C-alpha cells in the first residue's frame, strides 16, 4: 500500500507498507512487513523567502524505511534430501540412500535493513549552483551468514542469522553550471 500527500505544493509526505512472503523461511517466519515514510518541506516557497534573491530552491527532507533480504537457498529451513550411493567392499555400490544436502535451520528469519535519512536539497544563484547534503544511517539486523559448525554433525556449515551491522555517514553533492 502507498499513500502520498501534498499540501500547497510545499509540504510533501509519502507512506508505504509492504508485506512479503517467502517459502525460503519456516511457515511461522514466512511473512515480513516493511514500512516506510518520508516528509519534505519546500522552504523556498514560503513567504519569508521571497526577498532572498540568491536562493532558487531549498527543500528539507526526512525519511525512514525498512527493507529485507531473503537471498538464501529455497527451503533452507527444512532438510532437502539427495539420493546417494553407499559403497561397500571393492568399491561396489552396496545400496542407495538419501542424505540431507544442508543442515536445515527452522529459526532463520528475514535479514532486515532500517534506513533513515535527513537531508537538504538546494539550488542557488539562478540555478547555477545545485547540491544536497545528507545525513544517513543504515542498520541491518539478523544478517544471514554461513556459519562453520562441528564436522561431527555431518555438515561443515549452516545458514544462521548471526550479526547486526551499521553504516552511517554524511554525503555532500555539489554541482556548478
GROMACS .gro file of C-alpha atoms in nm:
model
  177
    1UNK     CA    1   0.000   0.000   0.000
    2UNK     CA    2   0.107   0.354  -0.065
    3UNK     CA    3  -0.026   0.698   0.029
    4UNK     CA    4   0.105   1.033  -0.096
    5UNK     CA    5   0.001   1.376   0.027
    6UNK     CA    6   0.093   1.724  -0.093
    7UNK     CA    7  -0.032   2.045   0.064
    8UNK     CA    8   0.010   2.375  -0.117
    9UNK     CA    9   0.300   2.230  -0.320
   10UNK     CA   10   0.542   2.283  -0.034
   11UNK     CA   11   0.456   2.012   0.221
   12UNK     CA   12   0.501   1.660   0.088
   13UNK     CA   13   0.451   1.324   0.261
   14UNK     CA   14   0.459   0.962   0.146
   15UNK     CA   15   0.391   0.641   0.336
   16UNK     CA   16   0.415   0.278   0.226
   17UNK     CA   17   0.363  -0.062   0.380
   18UNK     CA   18   0.490  -0.370   0.204
   19UNK     CA   19   0.417  -0.730   0.303
   20UNK     CA   20   0.637  -1.001   0.154
   21UNK     CA   21   0.612  -1.376   0.196
   22UNK     CA   22   0.885  -1.625   0.112
   23UNK     CA   23   0.879  -2.006   0.122
   24UNK     CA   24   1.250  -1.991   0.195
   25UNK     CA   25   1.159  -1.949   0.563
   26UNK     CA   26   0.962  -2.170   0.803
   27UNK     CA   27   0.584  -2.117   0.789
   28UNK     CA   28   0.574  -1.917   1.114
   29UNK     CA   29   0.856  -1.686   0.990
   30UNK     CA   30   0.750  -1.661   0.626
   31UNK     CA   31   0.595  -1.312   0.626
   32UNK     CA   32   0.776  -0.982   0.674
   33UNK     CA   33   0.619  -0.634   0.698
   34UNK     CA   34   0.824  -0.339   0.578
   35UNK     CA   35   0.701   0.019   0.638
   36UNK     CA   36   0.849   0.343   0.510
   37UNK     CA   37   0.768   0.711   0.527
   38UNK     CA   38   0.906   1.043   0.415
   39UNK     CA   39   0.834   1.411   0.463
   40UNK     CA   40   0.964   1.714   0.275
   41UNK     CA   41   0.923   2.089   0.319
   42UNK     CA   42   0.997   2.319   0.026
   43UNK     CA   43   1.117   2.619   0.231
   44UNK     CA   44   1.181   2.831  -0.078
   45UNK     CA   45   0.803   2.853  -0.139
   46UNK     CA   46   0.741   3.019   0.198
   47UNK     CA   47   0.658   3.388   0.205
   48UNK     CA   48   0.955   3.479   0.425
   49UNK     CA   49   1.191   3.354   0.148
   50UNK     CA   50   1.054   3.586  -0.123
   51UNK     CA   51   1.321   3.853  -0.062
   52UNK     CA   52   1.614   3.610  -0.059
   53UNK     CA   53   1.705   3.651  -0.426
   54UNK     CA   54   2.014   3.431  -0.433
   55UNK     CA   55   1.815   3.118  -0.330
   56UNK     CA   56   1.636   2.948  -0.619
   57UNK     CA   57   1.507   2.642  -0.431
   58UNK     CA   58   1.554   2.484  -0.086
   59UNK     CA   59   1.388   2.166   0.037
   60UNK     CA   60   1.436   1.988   0.371
   61UNK     CA   61   1.352   1.618   0.382
   62UNK     CA   62   1.345   1.324   0.620
   63UNK     CA   63   1.282   0.956   0.551
   64UNK     CA   64   1.265   0.622   0.730
   65UNK     CA   65   1.220   0.277   0.581
   66UNK     CA   66   1.264  -0.093   0.631
   67UNK     CA   67   1.369  -0.335   0.356
   68UNK     CA   68   1.463  -0.703   0.367
   69UNK     CA   69   1.671  -0.978   0.212
   70UNK     CA   70   1.571  -1.339   0.155
   71UNK     CA   71   1.869  -1.436  -0.065
   72UNK     CA   72   1.911  -1.788   0.065
   73UNK     CA   73   1.855  -2.127  -0.100
   74UNK     CA   74   1.495  -2.243  -0.134
   75UNK     CA   75   1.357  -2.421   0.171
   76UNK     CA   76   1.671  -2.359   0.379
   77UNK     CA   77   1.462  -2.407   0.693
   78UNK     CA   78   1.399  -2.775   0.622
   79UNK     CA   79   1.607  -3.074   0.514
   80UNK     CA   80   1.635  -3.130   0.139
   81UNK     CA   81   1.745  -3.482   0.051
   82UNK     CA   82   1.954  -3.612  -0.234
   83UNK     CA   83   1.982  -3.976  -0.344
   84UNK     CA   84   2.333  -4.103  -0.288
   85UNK     CA   85   2.515  -4.429  -0.340
   86UNK     CA   86   2.659  -4.605  -0.040
   87UNK     CA   87   2.971  -4.803  -0.126
   88UNK     CA   88   3.069  -5.135   0.025
   89UNK     CA   89   3.364  -5.370  -0.029
   90UNK     CA   90   3.563  -5.346  -0.352
   91UNK     CA   91   3.403  -5.006  -0.428
   92UNK     CA   92   3.082  -5.178  -0.528
   93UNK     CA   93   2.757  -4.992  -0.471
   94UNK     CA   94   2.605  -5.166  -0.175
   95UNK     CA   95   2.280  -4.971  -0.158
   96UNK     CA   96   2.120  -4.638  -0.236
   97UNK     CA   97   2.026  -4.396   0.036
   98UNK     CA   98   1.927  -4.037   0.095
   99UNK     CA   99   2.137  -3.769   0.254
  100UNK     CA  100   2.035  -3.417   0.360
  101UNK     CA  101   2.229  -3.168   0.146
  102UNK     CA  102   2.247  -2.897   0.413
  103UNK     CA  103   2.176  -2.878   0.782
  104UNK     CA  104   1.838  -2.703   0.798
  105UNK     CA  105   1.766  -2.408   1.025
  106UNK     CA  106   1.398  -2.356   1.112
  107UNK     CA  107   1.492  -2.040   1.308
  108UNK     CA  108   1.604  -1.837   1.002
  109UNK     CA  109   1.428  -1.500   0.970
  110UNK     CA  110   1.434  -1.213   0.720
  111UNK     CA  111   1.755  -1.008   0.714
  112UNK     CA  112   1.618  -0.652   0.760
  113UNK     CA  113   1.773  -0.311   0.699
  114UNK     CA  114   1.639   0.000   0.870
  115UNK     CA  115   1.732   0.316   0.680
  116UNK     CA  116   1.691   0.676   0.794
  117UNK     CA  117   1.795   0.998   0.624
  118UNK     CA  118   1.788   1.372   0.692
  119UNK     CA  119   1.875   1.596   0.402
  120UNK     CA  120   1.856   1.928   0.228
  121UNK     CA  121   1.842   1.993  -0.147
  122UNK     CA  122   1.926   2.338  -0.279
  123UNK     CA  123   1.981   2.544  -0.592
  124UNK     CA  124   2.136   2.889  -0.566
  125UNK     CA  125   2.219   3.188  -0.783
  126UNK     CA  126   1.952   3.137  -1.051
  127UNK     CA  127   2.013   2.759  -1.067
  128UNK     CA  128   2.389   2.794  -1.125
  129UNK     CA  129   2.481   2.604  -0.808
  130UNK     CA  130   2.292   2.295  -0.702
  131UNK     CA  131   2.357   2.042  -0.433
  132UNK     CA  132   2.239   1.828  -0.149
  133UNK     CA  133   2.358   1.738   0.199
  134UNK     CA  134   2.251   1.408   0.357
  135UNK     CA  135   2.294   1.253   0.699
  136UNK     CA  136   2.215   0.882   0.677
  137UNK     CA  137   2.209   0.575   0.895
  138UNK     CA  138   2.153   0.213   0.788
  139UNK     CA  139   2.129  -0.072   1.037
  140UNK     CA  140   2.100  -0.432   0.918
  141UNK     CA  141   1.966  -0.685   1.169
  142UNK     CA  142   1.976  -1.064   1.155
  143UNK     CA  143   2.243  -1.082   0.883
  144UNK     CA  144   2.226  -1.424   0.718
  145UNK     CA  145   2.567  -1.592   0.700
  146UNK     CA  146   2.713  -1.939   0.656
  147UNK     CA  147   2.850  -2.041   0.996
  148UNK     CA  148   3.108  -2.317   1.041
  149UNK     CA  149   2.974  -2.597   1.259
  150UNK     CA  150   3.141  -2.907   1.406
  151UNK     CA  151   3.212  -3.168   1.139
  152UNK     CA  152   3.082  -3.430   1.382
  153UNK     CA  153   2.733  -3.305   1.289
  154UNK     CA  154   2.788  -3.447   0.941
  155UNK     CA  155   2.799  -3.098   0.788
  156UNK     CA  156   3.050  -2.816   0.770
  157UNK     CA  157   2.825  -2.506   0.756
  158UNK     CA  158   2.474  -2.390   0.840
  159UNK     CA  159   2.284  -2.074   0.745
  160UNK     CA  160   2.218  -1.863   1.055
  161UNK     CA  161   2.112  -1.510   1.149
  162UNK     CA  162   2.435  -1.411   1.321
  163UNK     CA  163   2.511  -1.042   1.313
  164UNK     CA  164   2.399  -0.681   1.301
  165UNK     CA  165   2.578  -0.412   1.102
  166UNK     CA  166   2.560  -0.033   1.095
  167UNK     CA  167   2.656   0.212   0.824
  168UNK     CA  168   2.622   0.586   0.881
  169UNK     CA  169   2.766   0.899   0.739
  170UNK     CA  170   2.738   1.230   0.565
  171UNK     CA  171   2.714   1.278   0.191
  172UNK     CA  172   2.763   1.610   0.013
  173UNK     CA  173   2.691   1.659  -0.354
  174UNK     CA  174   2.768   1.990  -0.526
  175UNK     CA  175   2.741   2.096  -0.890
  176UNK     CA  176   2.813   2.424  -1.069
  177UNK     CA  177   2.697   2.531  -1.417
   0.00000   0.00000   0.00000
